[in-house]
Amino acid sequence: MNDTNDASLFSDDAEPDVAVSPEAPAPVLPEALVREFEELATHYPERRAALIPALHRCQEELGGWLTPDMLEACAELFGLEPVEVFGVASFYPMFHLRPVGRHVVGVCHNIACDLRGAEDILARACSVTGCEPGGTSADQRFTVVRLECQGACTAAPMMDVDGIYHENLSEEDVERILGGMA
Amino acid sequence: MSKYETYLLNRSGLADSHTLDVYRENEGYQALEKVLKGGFTPGQVIQLVKDSGLRGRGGAGFPTGLKWSFMPDPEKDKRSRYLAVNADESEPGTCKDRVLMDEDPHGLIEGILIACYAMRVGAAYIYVRGEYRHSYDRVAAAIDEARRAGLVGKDILGSGFDCEIWMHKGAGAYICGEETGLMESLEGKRGHPRPKPPFPAGFGLWGQPTTVNNVETLQNVPYVILRGADWFKSMGTEKSPGNILVGISGHVVRPGVYELPLGLSAKEILDDFAGGIWKGRQLKAWIPGGSSTGFLPASMIGVAMDHDSLKEAGSMLGTAAMMMLDETACTVRSMEVISRFYEHESCGQCSQCREGTEWLHQIFRRLEHGQGRLEDVELLSSLASGMAPGKTICALADAAAIPTHAIVKHFRDEMEAHVTHKGCPLRGGDDSTSARKQVEVNA
């Protein structure tokens, strides 16, 4: 159930917090995100249900991966122990718990894509970006990962670049799409 | 053009098919109006859905009206009630709900509203797999549009019926497509399936009465309401009426999602809709309903695509996600890929599944890469028998065991050839010394 005590720590009418002091570090979760999460929590009878959507938003807005500080801040916001939030975040493949490159490239290697050349697509994605599968390029531009089925089976092979699907790929397409990315 | 009557995809492909205006110009929200203003009681809606014979399109094929009738009587059970919409489409080969959400999101919303009215549910959650960002945005925008038009929220169409619909984003775990795993995940936890019983109708989301329905199932509902049970039963087979979205992928000329009546032969779908096997090659093996339903040999391509015919053939309709392998494909390699997936997706609660899926993958991998032994075939059978059926909390172990049994049954020769050839005979035994020797000789 909603824990109003915890919520008040982050709401607008709380006492002026340390953020006004010039020496204090910026809060891990920007105020706009906290407000967004408070609204999200109203969709459910229990606050915790907003946790996974909130972790998505943290990852999208705050640098592409979930730092321990973000997990702790979410734990506090949702009235959970940090280890519970870590347990959730580490269960789901879409959450990155280590730094990633500026662009995250995922290549589906499941059966429908495998039958239509996924390994060649992956190899080309790695050679264009200078990544090993699962790794980040030395210039921090790219991370390339293997993905399980993305539901693009009738348009195989596919890759996901920063959340956008690219389907019916040839190796030349990979070169063209990734080659021009800063 | 299909020679069969279609309805599910009729709006798809129209310009702006995802908007309220286009939806309304094409029968949209007429079924909801018929229910709310036509004096239908919730019980009558459930009876009509029962009479239609509609079966769930998420894989198990359970009768939808019967499932709805499991919800407790709201007069006797005053708890909150929920509908959870399973849009966590992730069985390999399956990509049909994505088409519906992208092209016809209001069809989903209308189906949800009618289902909620029938089960007297006040809030529905659409659990969309996190990767379907475009589908999520489409459905979310459609909900906003419907809310502004008085179709979602309080006093819908002035009928006194209240219903909220919320979007919810998953985060990439296949197991959250299992209904109890989905509910755990929706509550903000790891997607660990729950032992059943208790069933969701008695103890679902937050311990309250809950029904979980697939997207395509719900999209059928407005048509059943508008056109009647007899119309619905005029398509498909007696026990599997209506149309179904068939995804066909792999080595075919025209992969795609096609709307077809249940009960067509797989051969007709392959030849007439998907254009046959690509590159002028021959069919070697095929999967009828997603990777968990296992490989069937080309000789069985005449089987009818409906729940009962495929069950008789020793397989399953599943999500009707057909995959075709041509003569150059290797079933052992494909099982290496499929078993790798189930190992990756096992939630880890049950030992049989956590360890079993890993062992299956290891054995398929060593067969494919030339380190297999003849006794591995029996070992795979024995492992699969130890994993399923009914030995674990959910059916993920079954999903790995069924295709293992299928390859042993239908492609044993190819498995054994991987042992005698010390690697994949179709790829020249790439890891074996004999293959390397052959390369040297040829060089």
Tab-separated table of N, CA, C and O in Angstrom, chain A residues 1 39-40 42-53 56-57 60 80 84 86-95 109-112 114-117 119 146-156 158 160 162-165 167-168, chain B residues 82 90-95 98 125 127 129-133 166-173 175-176 185-192 206 247-252 255-257 278 291 323-325 329 333-334 337-338 340-341 344-345 347:
chain	number	residue	atom	x	y	z
A	1	MET	N	0.838	-1.218	0.000
A	1	MET	CA	0.000	0.000	0.000
A	1	MET	C	0.870	1.264	0.000
A	1	MET	O	2.012	1.227	0.418
A	39	GLU	N	3.274	9.991	-9.897
A	39	GLU	CA	2.049	9.875	-10.702
A	39	GLU	C	1.856	8.427	-11.135
A	39	GLU	O	0.754	7.879	-11.046
A	40	LEU	N	2.961	7.791	-11.585
A	40	LEU	CA	2.886	6.378	-11.995
A	40	LEU	C	2.321	5.505	-10.871
A	40	LEU	O	1.499	4.619	-11.113
A	42	THR	N	0.213	6.102	-8.750
A	42	THR	CA	-1.240	6.209	-8.537
A	42	THR	C	-2.027	5.260	-9.443
A	42	THR	O	-3.224	5.086	-9.264
A	43	HIS	N	-1.349	4.642	-10.430
A	43	HIS	CA	-2.048	3.711	-11.322
A	43	HIS	C	-2.335	2.381	-10.654
A	43	HIS	O	-3.065	1.559	-11.205
A	44	TYR	N	-1.701	2.137	-9.528
A	44	TYR	CA	-1.738	0.801	-8.918
A	44	TYR	C	-2.183	0.889	-7.461
A	44	TYR	O	-1.939	1.905	-6.805
A	45	PRO	N	-2.771	-0.186	-6.955
A	45	PRO	CA	-3.126	-0.170	-5.528
A	45	PRO	C	-1.906	-0.238	-4.611
A	45	PRO	O	-1.995	0.111	-3.440
A	46	GLU	N	-0.757	-0.706	-5.134
A	46	GLU	CA	0.463	-0.729	-4.332
A	46	GLU	C	1.587	-0.033	-5.097
A	46	GLU	O	1.791	-0.293	-6.281
A	47	ARG	N	2.301	0.838	-4.381
A	47	ARG	CA	3.344	1.662	-5.012
A	47	ARG	C	4.374	0.853	-5.779
A	47	ARG	O	4.845	1.253	-6.824
A	48	ARG	N	4.745	-0.276	-5.202
A	48	ARG	CA	5.853	-1.061	-5.741
A	48	ARG	C	5.650	-1.408	-7.222
A	48	ARG	O	6.615	-1.614	-7.956
A	49	ALA	N	4.389	-1.505	-7.641
A	49	ALA	CA	4.105	-1.896	-9.018
A	49	ALA	C	4.698	-0.920	-10.032
A	49	ALA	O	4.932	-1.278	-11.179
A	50	ALA	N	4.967	0.295	-9.602
A	50	ALA	CA	5.552	1.281	-10.521
A	50	ALA	C	7.067	1.124	-10.659
A	50	ALA	O	7.704	1.846	-11.421
A	51	LEU	N	7.653	0.168	-9.921
A	51	LEU	CA	9.121	0.067	-9.882
A	51	LEU	C	9.733	-0.211	-11.257
A	51	LEU	O	10.682	0.466	-11.668
A	52	ILE	N	9.223	-1.221	-11.965
A	52	ILE	CA	9.858	-1.590	-13.239
A	52	ILE	C	9.713	-0.473	-14.280
A	52	ILE	O	10.702	-0.096	-14.921
A	53	PRO	N	8.506	0.095	-14.441
A	53	PRO	CA	8.424	1.259	-15.338
A	53	PRO	C	9.362	2.393	-14.907
A	53	PRO	O	9.959	3.070	-15.759
A	56	HIS	N	12.918	1.658	-15.985
A	56	HIS	CA	13.053	1.978	-17.416
A	56	HIS	C	13.337	3.462	-17.613
A	56	HIS	O	14.215	3.849	-18.387
A	57	ARG	N	12.574	4.295	-16.927
A	57	ARG	CA	12.725	5.740	-17.112
A	57	ARG	C	14.088	6.207	-16.608
A	57	ARG	O	14.708	7.090	-17.207
A	60	GLU	N	16.545	5.339	-19.261
A	60	GLU	CA	16.401	6.190	-20.447
A	60	GLU	C	16.958	7.593	-20.218
A	60	GLU	O	17.596	8.175	-21.096
A	80	LEU	N	11.287	0.211	-0.400
A	80	LEU	CA	11.845	-1.139	-0.487
A	80	LEU	C	13.280	-1.143	0.024
A	80	LEU	O	13.913	-0.092	0.138
A	84	GLU	N	16.182	-5.578	-2.639
A	84	GLU	CA	14.985	-5.986	-3.380
A	84	GLU	C	14.987	-5.353	-4.769
A	84	GLU	O	14.632	-5.984	-5.762
A	86	PHE	N	17.643	-4.302	-6.390
A	86	PHE	CA	18.707	-4.947	-7.158
A	86	PHE	C	18.230	-6.302	-7.681
A	86	PHE	O	18.489	-6.678	-8.834
A	87	GLY	N	17.502	-7.029	-6.845
A	87	GLY	CA	16.972	-8.336	-7.243
A	87	GLY	C	16.060	-8.227	-8.446
A	87	GLY	O	16.084	-9.070	-9.339
A	88	VAL	N	15.245	-7.198	-8.474
A	88	VAL	CA	14.342	-6.987	-9.606
A	88	VAL	C	15.142	-6.555	-10.839
A	88	VAL	O	15.019	-7.150	-11.921
A	89	ALA	N	15.995	-5.558	-10.665
A	89	ALA	CA	16.727	-5.017	-11.814
A	89	ALA	C	17.592	-6.098	-12.465
A	89	ALA	O	17.704	-6.164	-13.689
A	90	SER	N	18.179	-6.968	-11.649
A	90	SER	CA	19.087	-7.977	-12.201
A	90	SER	C	18.334	-9.131	-12.849
A	90	SER	O	18.913	-9.930	-13.578
A	91	PHE	N	17.038	-9.230	-12.615
A	91	PHE	CA	16.248	-10.317	-13.209
A	91	PHE	C	15.929	-10.046	-14.671
A	91	PHE	O	15.771	-10.970	-15.465
A	92	TYR	N	15.826	-8.771	-15.027
A	92	TYR	CA	15.285	-8.408	-16.338
A	92	TYR	C	16.392	-8.011	-17.312
A	92	TYR	O	17.142	-7.061	-17.052
A	93	PRO	N	16.457	-8.722	-18.449
A	93	PRO	CA	17.556	-8.476	-19.396
A	93	PRO	C	17.618	-7.056	-19.962
A	93	PRO	O	18.679	-6.622	-20.400
A	94	MET	N	16.512	-6.308	-19.958
A	94	MET	CA	16.577	-4.966	-20.538
A	94	MET	C	17.310	-3.974	-19.650
A	94	MET	O	17.651	-2.883	-20.098
A	95	PHE	N	17.517	-4.330	-18.386
A	95	PHE	CA	18.208	-3.388	-17.496
A	95	PHE	C	19.712	-3.644	-17.509
A	95	PHE	O	20.160	-4.773	-17.326
A	109	HIS	N	19.453	-13.411	-31.802
A	109	HIS	CA	20.115	-14.639	-32.290
A	109	HIS	C	19.211	-15.851	-32.111
A	109	HIS	O	19.661	-16.984	-32.130
A	110	ASN	N	17.913	-15.617	-31.900
A	110	ASN	CA	17.006	-16.739	-31.706
A	110	ASN	C	16.663	-17.389	-33.052
A	110	ASN	O	17.117	-16.954	-34.104
A	111	ILE	N	15.814	-18.409	-33.005
A	111	ILE	CA	15.704	-19.351	-34.112
A	111	ILE	C	15.284	-18.709	-35.445
A	111	ILE	O	15.904	-18.975	-36.479
A	112	ALA	N	14.253	-17.860	-35.425
A	112	ALA	CA	13.777	-17.316	-36.707
A	112	ALA	C	14.854	-16.442	-37.346
A	112	ALA	O	15.033	-16.446	-38.564
A	114	ASP	N	18.151	-16.753	-36.595
A	114	ASP	CA	19.285	-17.645	-36.880
A	114	ASP	C	19.134	-18.288	-38.248
A	114	ASP	O	20.104	-18.423	-38.997
A	115	LEU	N	17.902	-18.676	-38.586
A	115	LEU	CA	17.660	-19.326	-39.877
A	115	LEU	C	17.915	-18.385	-41.048
A	115	LEU	O	18.123	-18.827	-42.171
A	116	ARG	N	17.885	-17.085	-40.778
A	116	ARG	CA	18.069	-16.119	-41.875
A	116	ARG	C	19.310	-15.254	-41.680
A	116	ARG	O	19.347	-14.099	-42.110
A	117	GLY	N	20.311	-15.827	-41.004
A	117	GLY	CA	21.632	-15.187	-41.030
A	117	GLY	C	21.974	-14.274	-39.869
A	117	GLY	O	22.805	-13.374	-40.012
A	119	GLU	N	23.813	-14.707	-37.282
A	119	GLU	CA	25.227	-14.708	-36.857
A	119	GLU	C	26.074	-13.813	-37.779
A	119	GLU	O	27.026	-13.184	-37.328
A	146	ARG	N	23.892	-9.728	-27.687
A	146	ARG	CA	22.998	-10.723	-28.273
A	146	ARG	C	21.646	-10.609	-27.589
A	146	ARG	O	21.589	-10.417	-26.374
A	147	LEU	N	20.577	-10.748	-28.344
A	147	LEU	CA	19.239	-10.687	-27.765
A	147	LEU	C	18.495	-11.977	-28.050
A	147	LEU	O	18.704	-12.608	-29.081
A	148	GLU	N	17.598	-12.341	-27.132
A	148	GLU	CA	16.657	-13.414	-27.426
A	148	GLU	C	15.496	-12.815	-28.222
A	148	GLU	O	15.448	-11.613	-28.465
A	149	CYS	N	14.542	-13.673	-28.600
A	149	CYS	CA	13.513	-13.308	-29.579
A	149	CYS	C	12.845	-11.969	-29.258
A	149	CYS	O	12.371	-11.739	-28.150
A	150	GLN	N	12.817	-11.088	-30.256
A	150	GLN	CA	12.247	-9.747	-30.106
A	150	GLN	C	10.874	-9.616	-30.748
A	150	GLN	O	10.331	-8.516	-30.847
A	151	GLY	N	10.321	-10.722	-31.256
A	151	GLY	CA	9.006	-10.635	-31.902
A	151	GLY	C	9.075	-9.937	-33.251
A	151	GLY	O	8.175	-9.197	-33.617
A	152	ALA	N	10.154	-10.195	-33.971
A	152	ALA	CA	10.284	-9.652	-35.324
A	152	ALA	C	10.520	-10.809	-36.295
A	152	ALA	O	11.150	-10.637	-37.335
A	153	CYS	N	9.988	-11.968	-35.961
A	153	CYS	CA	10.360	-13.225	-36.621
A	153	CYS	C	10.014	-13.253	-38.099
A	153	CYS	O	10.709	-13.885	-38.889
A	154	THR	N	8.911	-12.575	-38.485
A	154	THR	CA	8.529	-12.589	-39.895
A	154	THR	C	9.272	-11.500	-40.674
A	154	THR	O	9.022	-11.313	-41.850
A	155	ALA	N	10.155	-10.774	-39.998
A	155	ALA	CA	10.977	-9.750	-40.660
A	155	ALA	C	12.440	-9.968	-40.284
A	155	ALA	O	13.208	-9.029	-40.125
A	156	ALA	N	12.816	-11.245	-40.135
A	156	ALA	CA	14.168	-11.602	-39.714
A	156	ALA	C	15.149	-11.493	-40.878
A	156	ALA	O	14.735	-11.658	-42.030
A	158	MET	N	16.961	-9.253	-37.555
A	158	MET	CA	16.700	-7.910	-37.036
A	158	MET	C	17.783	-7.485	-36.060
A	158	MET	O	18.500	-8.303	-35.518
A	160	ASP	N	18.139	-4.249	-32.866
A	160	ASP	CA	17.525	-3.132	-32.157
A	160	ASP	C	18.654	-2.136	-31.864
A	160	ASP	O	19.655	-2.509	-31.268
A	162	ASP	N	19.277	1.337	-29.983
A	162	ASP	CA	18.729	2.337	-29.056
A	162	ASP	C	17.199	2.272	-28.993
A	162	ASP	O	16.514	3.305	-28.948
A	163	GLY	N	16.656	1.064	-29.001
A	163	GLY	CA	15.215	0.905	-28.836
A	163	GLY	C	14.417	0.933	-30.127
A	163	GLY	O	13.200	0.792	-30.100
A	164	ILE	N	15.076	1.114	-31.264
A	164	ILE	CA	14.377	1.124	-32.552
A	164	ILE	C	14.705	-0.161	-33.314
A	164	ILE	O	15.876	-0.520	-33.458
A	165	TYR	N	13.657	-0.822	-33.818
A	165	TYR	CA	13.872	-2.055	-34.574
A	165	TYR	C	14.317	-1.749	-36.003
A	165	TYR	O	13.760	-0.878	-36.660
A	167	GLU	N	14.662	-4.145	-39.400
A	167	GLU	CA	14.258	-5.494	-39.766
A	167	GLU	C	14.649	-5.836	-41.204
A	167	GLU	O	15.018	-4.957	-41.969
A	168	ASN	N	14.459	-7.116	-41.545
A	168	ASN	CA	14.803	-7.610	-42.897
A	168	ASN	C	16.201	-7.161	-43.296
A	168	ASN	O	16.431	-6.659	-44.392
B	82	TYR	N	-9.487	-7.439	-11.364
B	82	TYR	CA	-8.617	-6.903	-12.406
B	82	TYR	C	-8.616	-7.775	-13.653
B	82	TYR	O	-8.832	-8.982	-13.599
B	90	SER	N	6.344	-13.291	-26.597
B	90	SER	CA	7.782	-13.594	-26.688
B	90	SER	C	8.111	-15.047	-26.998
B	90	SER	O	9.279	-15.418	-26.961
B	91	GLU	N	7.121	-15.867	-27.316
B	91	GLU	CA	7.435	-17.225	-27.763
B	91	GLU	C	8.112	-17.119	-29.134
B	91	GLU	O	7.534	-16.533	-30.063
B	92	PRO	N	9.339	-17.645	-29.261
B	92	PRO	CA	10.033	-17.479	-30.542
B	92	PRO	C	9.181	-17.890	-31.737
B	92	PRO	O	8.576	-18.952	-31.750
B	93	GLY	N	9.129	-17.000	-32.719
B	93	GLY	CA	8.306	-17.196	-33.910
B	93	GLY	C	7.041	-16.361	-33.895
B	93	GLY	O	6.393	-16.181	-34.917
B	94	THR	N	6.690	-15.817	-32.732
B	94	THR	CA	5.387	-15.182	-32.553
B	94	THR	C	5.499	-13.661	-32.631
B	94	THR	O	6.269	-13.065	-31.873
B	95	CYS	N	4.738	-13.051	-33.533
B	95	CYS	CA	4.784	-11.589	-33.645
B	95	CYS	C	3.452	-11.057	-34.168
B	95	CYS	O	3.405	-10.142	-34.961
B	98	ARG	N	1.771	-7.909	-31.866
B	98	ARG	CA	2.445	-6.659	-32.245
B	98	ARG	C	1.721	-6.003	-33.418
B	98	ARG	O	1.496	-4.787	-33.421
B	125	TYR	N	-4.870	-3.757	-16.811
B	125	TYR	CA	-3.472	-3.426	-17.061
B	125	TYR	C	-3.018	-4.145	-18.318
B	125	TYR	O	-3.226	-5.352	-18.452
B	127	TYR	N	0.038	-5.404	-20.080
B	127	TYR	CA	1.459	-5.681	-19.844
B	127	TYR	C	2.133	-5.914	-21.200
B	127	TYR	O	2.011	-6.977	-21.796
B	129	ARG	N	5.459	-6.164	-23.605
B	129	ARG	CA	6.891	-6.442	-23.457
B	129	ARG	C	7.679	-5.158	-23.729
B	129	ARG	O	7.343	-4.370	-24.627
B	130	GLY	N	8.729	-4.947	-22.947
B	130	GLY	CA	9.449	-3.673	-22.971
B	130	GLY	C	10.030	-3.315	-24.321
B	130	GLY	O	10.152	-2.139	-24.665
B	131	GLU	N	10.376	-4.335	-25.110
B	131	GLU	CA	11.004	-4.061	-26.405
B	131	GLU	C	10.016	-3.504	-27.424
B	131	GLU	O	10.422	-2.875	-28.394
B	132	TYR	N	8.729	-3.762	-27.219
B	132	TYR	CA	7.711	-3.282	-28.179
B	132	TYR	C	7.414	-1.814	-27.911
B	132	TYR	O	6.296	-1.430	-27.582
B	133	ARG	N	8.400	-0.964	-28.104
B	133	ARG	CA	8.248	0.442	-27.778
B	133	ARG	C	7.180	1.105	-28.659
B	133	ARG	O	6.356	1.870	-28.192
B	166	TRP	N	-4.715	0.867	-17.858
B	166	TRP	CA	-3.353	1.372	-17.648
B	166	TRP	C	-2.364	0.578	-18.478
B	166	TRP	O	-2.491	-0.639	-18.610
B	167	MET	N	-1.385	1.287	-18.988
B	167	MET	CA	-0.281	0.628	-19.688
B	167	MET	C	0.790	0.227	-18.672
B	167	MET	O	1.018	0.934	-17.681
B	168	HIS	N	1.471	-0.874	-18.949
B	168	HIS	CA	2.564	-1.304	-18.069
B	168	HIS	C	3.643	-1.948	-18.929
B	168	HIS	O	3.347	-2.793	-19.769
B	169	LYS	N	4.887	-1.535	-18.702
B	169	LYS	CA	5.988	-1.981	-19.555
B	169	LYS	C	6.804	-3.076	-18.868
B	169	LYS	O	7.270	-2.892	-17.751
B	170	GLY	N	6.958	-4.207	-19.544
B	170	GLY	CA	7.836	-5.267	-19.045
B	170	GLY	C	9.282	-4.933	-19.368
B	170	GLY	O	9.590	-3.857	-19.881
B	171	ALA	N	10.199	-5.884	-19.063
B	171	ALA	CA	11.615	-5.547	-19.225
B	171	ALA	C	12.433	-6.708	-19.778
B	171	ALA	O	13.576	-6.919	-19.399
B	172	GLY	N	11.802	-7.475	-20.674
B	172	GLY	CA	12.605	-8.413	-21.455
B	172	GLY	C	12.690	-9.837	-20.960
B	172	GLY	O	13.554	-10.586	-21.407
B	173	ALA	N	11.805	-10.242	-20.060
B	173	ALA	CA	11.865	-11.622	-19.566
B	173	ALA	C	10.709	-12.445	-20.145
B	173	ALA	O	9.548	-12.141	-19.911
B	175	ILE	N	9.584	-15.246	-19.307
B	175	ILE	CA	8.742	-15.923	-18.318
B	175	ILE	C	7.558	-15.052	-17.892
B	175	ILE	O	6.557	-15.548	-17.380
B	176	CYS	N	7.644	-13.751	-18.131
B	176	CYS	CA	6.536	-12.872	-17.757
B	176	CYS	C	5.350	-12.996	-18.716
B	176	CYS	O	4.307	-12.393	-18.489
B	185	SER	N	5.418	-9.844	-11.980
B	185	SER	CA	6.183	-8.758	-12.594
B	185	SER	C	5.406	-7.451	-12.539
B	185	SER	O	5.966	-6.393	-12.253
B	186	LEU	N	4.092	-7.539	-12.783
B	186	LEU	CA	3.264	-6.335	-12.741
B	186	LEU	C	3.240	-5.735	-11.331
B	186	LEU	O	3.095	-4.527	-11.150
B	187	GLU	N	3.417	-6.593	-10.339
B	187	GLU	CA	3.456	-6.088	-8.957
B	187	GLU	C	4.816	-5.486	-8.613
B	187	GLU	O	5.031	-5.032	-7.493
B	188	GLY	N	5.759	-5.528	-9.567
B	188	GLY	CA	7.069	-4.911	-9.330
B	188	GLY	C	8.104	-5.871	-8.775
B	188	GLY	O	9.051	-5.457	-8.105
B	189	LYS	N	7.918	-7.161	-9.052
B	189	LYS	CA	8.838	-8.171	-8.508
B	189	LYS	C	9.535	-8.918	-9.638
B	189	LYS	O	9.260	-8.695	-10.807
B	190	ARG	N	10.440	-9.828	-9.256
B	190	ARG	CA	11.009	-10.756	-10.239
B	190	ARG	C	9.868	-11.595	-10.803
B	190	ARG	O	8.934	-11.927	-10.072
B	191	GLY	N	9.955	-11.940	-12.079
B	191	GLY	CA	8.845	-12.664	-12.709
B	191	GLY	C	8.844	-14.142	-12.388
B	191	GLY	O	8.935	-14.976	-13.285
B	192	HIS	N	8.724	-14.479	-11.128
B	192	HIS	CA	8.703	-15.882	-10.712
B	192	HIS	C	7.275	-16.411	-10.731
B	192	HIS	O	6.447	-15.958	-9.932
B	206	TRP	N	-2.291	-8.665	-6.758
B	206	TRP	CA	-2.423	-8.209	-5.366
B	206	TRP	C	-3.399	-9.091	-4.584
B	206	TRP	O	-4.112	-8.617	-3.688
B	247	GLY	N	1.637	-16.553	-37.902
B	247	GLY	CA	2.913	-15.964	-38.305
B	247	GLY	C	3.717	-17.060	-38.978
B	247	GLY	O	3.779	-18.178	-38.473
B	248	ILE	N	4.307	-16.781	-40.104
B	248	ILE	CA	5.132	-17.805	-40.748
B	248	ILE	C	6.492	-17.209	-41.052
B	248	ILE	O	6.600	-16.147	-41.671
B	249	SER	N	7.533	-17.868	-40.543
B	249	SER	CA	8.893	-17.321	-40.620
B	249	SER	C	9.862	-18.416	-41.024
B	249	SER	O	9.471	-19.562	-41.231
B	250	GLY	N	11.117	-18.066	-41.131
B	250	GLY	CA	12.129	-19.039	-41.544
B	250	GLY	C	12.330	-19.007	-43.048
B	250	GLY	O	12.248	-17.950	-43.676
B	251	HIS	N	12.554	-20.182	-43.607
B	251	HIS	CA	12.971	-20.281	-45.008
B	251	HIS	C	11.794	-20.288	-45.983
B	251	HIS	O	11.584	-21.249	-46.712
B	252	VAL	N	11.012	-19.221	-45.996
B	252	VAL	CA	9.885	-19.130	-46.918
B	252	VAL	C	10.048	-17.888	-47.800
B	252	VAL	O	10.798	-16.969	-47.470
B	255	PRO	N	7.580	-14.424	-45.759
B	255	PRO	CA	7.262	-14.514	-44.335
B	255	PRO	C	6.248	-13.419	-43.978
B	255	PRO	O	6.213	-12.379	-44.628
B	256	GLY	N	5.412	-13.659	-42.994
B	256	GLY	CA	4.445	-12.625	-42.639
B	256	GLY	C	3.425	-13.139	-41.636
B	256	GLY	O	3.469	-14.293	-41.209
B	257	VAL	N	2.527	-12.236	-41.252
B	257	VAL	CA	1.422	-12.589	-40.359
B	257	VAL	C	0.157	-12.594	-41.198
B	257	VAL	O	-0.187	-11.582	-41.815
B	278	TRP	N	11.816	-21.001	-49.830
B	278	TRP	CA	12.596	-20.069	-50.644
B	278	TRP	C	13.665	-20.777	-51.483
B	278	TRP	O	13.993	-21.926	-51.239
B	291	SER	N	8.528	-22.018	-30.869
B	291	SER	CA	9.659	-22.937	-30.683
B	291	SER	C	9.365	-24.053	-29.692
B	291	SER	O	9.949	-25.127	-29.769
B	323	MET	N	7.316	-22.087	-38.327
B	323	MET	CA	8.669	-21.813	-38.821
B	323	MET	C	9.081	-22.928	-39.760
B	323	MET	O	8.850	-24.096	-39.467
B	324	MET	N	9.664	-22.550	-40.868
B	324	MET	CA	10.010	-23.524	-41.903
B	324	MET	C	11.524	-23.628	-42.061
B	324	MET	O	12.216	-22.595	-42.130
B	325	LEU	N	12.014	-24.854	-42.128
B	325	LEU	CA	13.453	-25.097	-42.335
B	325	LEU	C	13.641	-25.778	-43.687
B	325	LEU	O	13.001	-26.805	-43.958
B	329	ALA	N	19.093	-26.631	-43.727
B	329	ALA	CA	19.099	-26.302	-42.294
B	329	ALA	C	19.368	-27.556	-41.466
B	329	ALA	O	19.100	-28.672	-41.899
B	333	ARG	N	21.448	-27.968	-34.885
B	333	ARG	CA	21.833	-26.564	-34.696
B	333	ARG	C	20.624	-25.753	-34.195
B	333	ARG	O	20.750	-24.931	-33.290
B	334	SER	N	19.464	-25.989	-34.796
B	334	SER	CA	18.285	-25.230	-34.396
B	334	SER	C	17.893	-25.542	-32.948
B	334	SER	O	17.469	-24.649	-32.214
B	337	VAL	N	20.074	-23.629	-30.628
B	337	VAL	CA	19.601	-22.245	-30.478
B	337	VAL	C	18.368	-22.197	-29.567
B	337	VAL	O	18.279	-21.356	-28.664
B	338	ILE	N	17.437	-23.110	-29.790
B	338	ILE	CA	16.193	-23.095	-29.010
B	338	ILE	C	16.468	-23.430	-27.546
B	338	ILE	O	15.935	-22.789	-26.634
B	340	ARG	N	19.229	-22.988	-25.941
B	340	ARG	CA	19.956	-21.841	-25.365
B	340	ARG	C	18.954	-20.802	-24.860
B	340	ARG	O	19.113	-20.228	-23.784
B	341	PHE	N	17.906	-20.599	-25.651
B	341	PHE	CA	16.868	-19.644	-25.253
B	341	PHE	C	16.194	-20.073	-23.944
B	341	PHE	O	16.058	-19.268	-23.014
B	344	HIS	N	18.367	-19.525	-21.013
B	344	HIS	CA	18.470	-18.105	-20.686
B	344	HIS	C	17.240	-17.612	-19.951
B	344	HIS	O	17.318	-16.766	-19.067
B	345	GLU	N	16.071	-18.162	-20.298
B	345	GLU	CA	14.817	-17.610	-19.785
B	345	GLU	C	14.277	-18.324	-18.542
B	345	GLU	O	13.311	-17.863	-17.942
B	347	CYS	N	13.502	-19.078	-14.967
B	347	CYS	CA	13.560	-18.117	-13.857
B	347	CYS	C	14.406	-18.638	-12.706
B	347	CYS	O	14.801	-17.876	-11.836
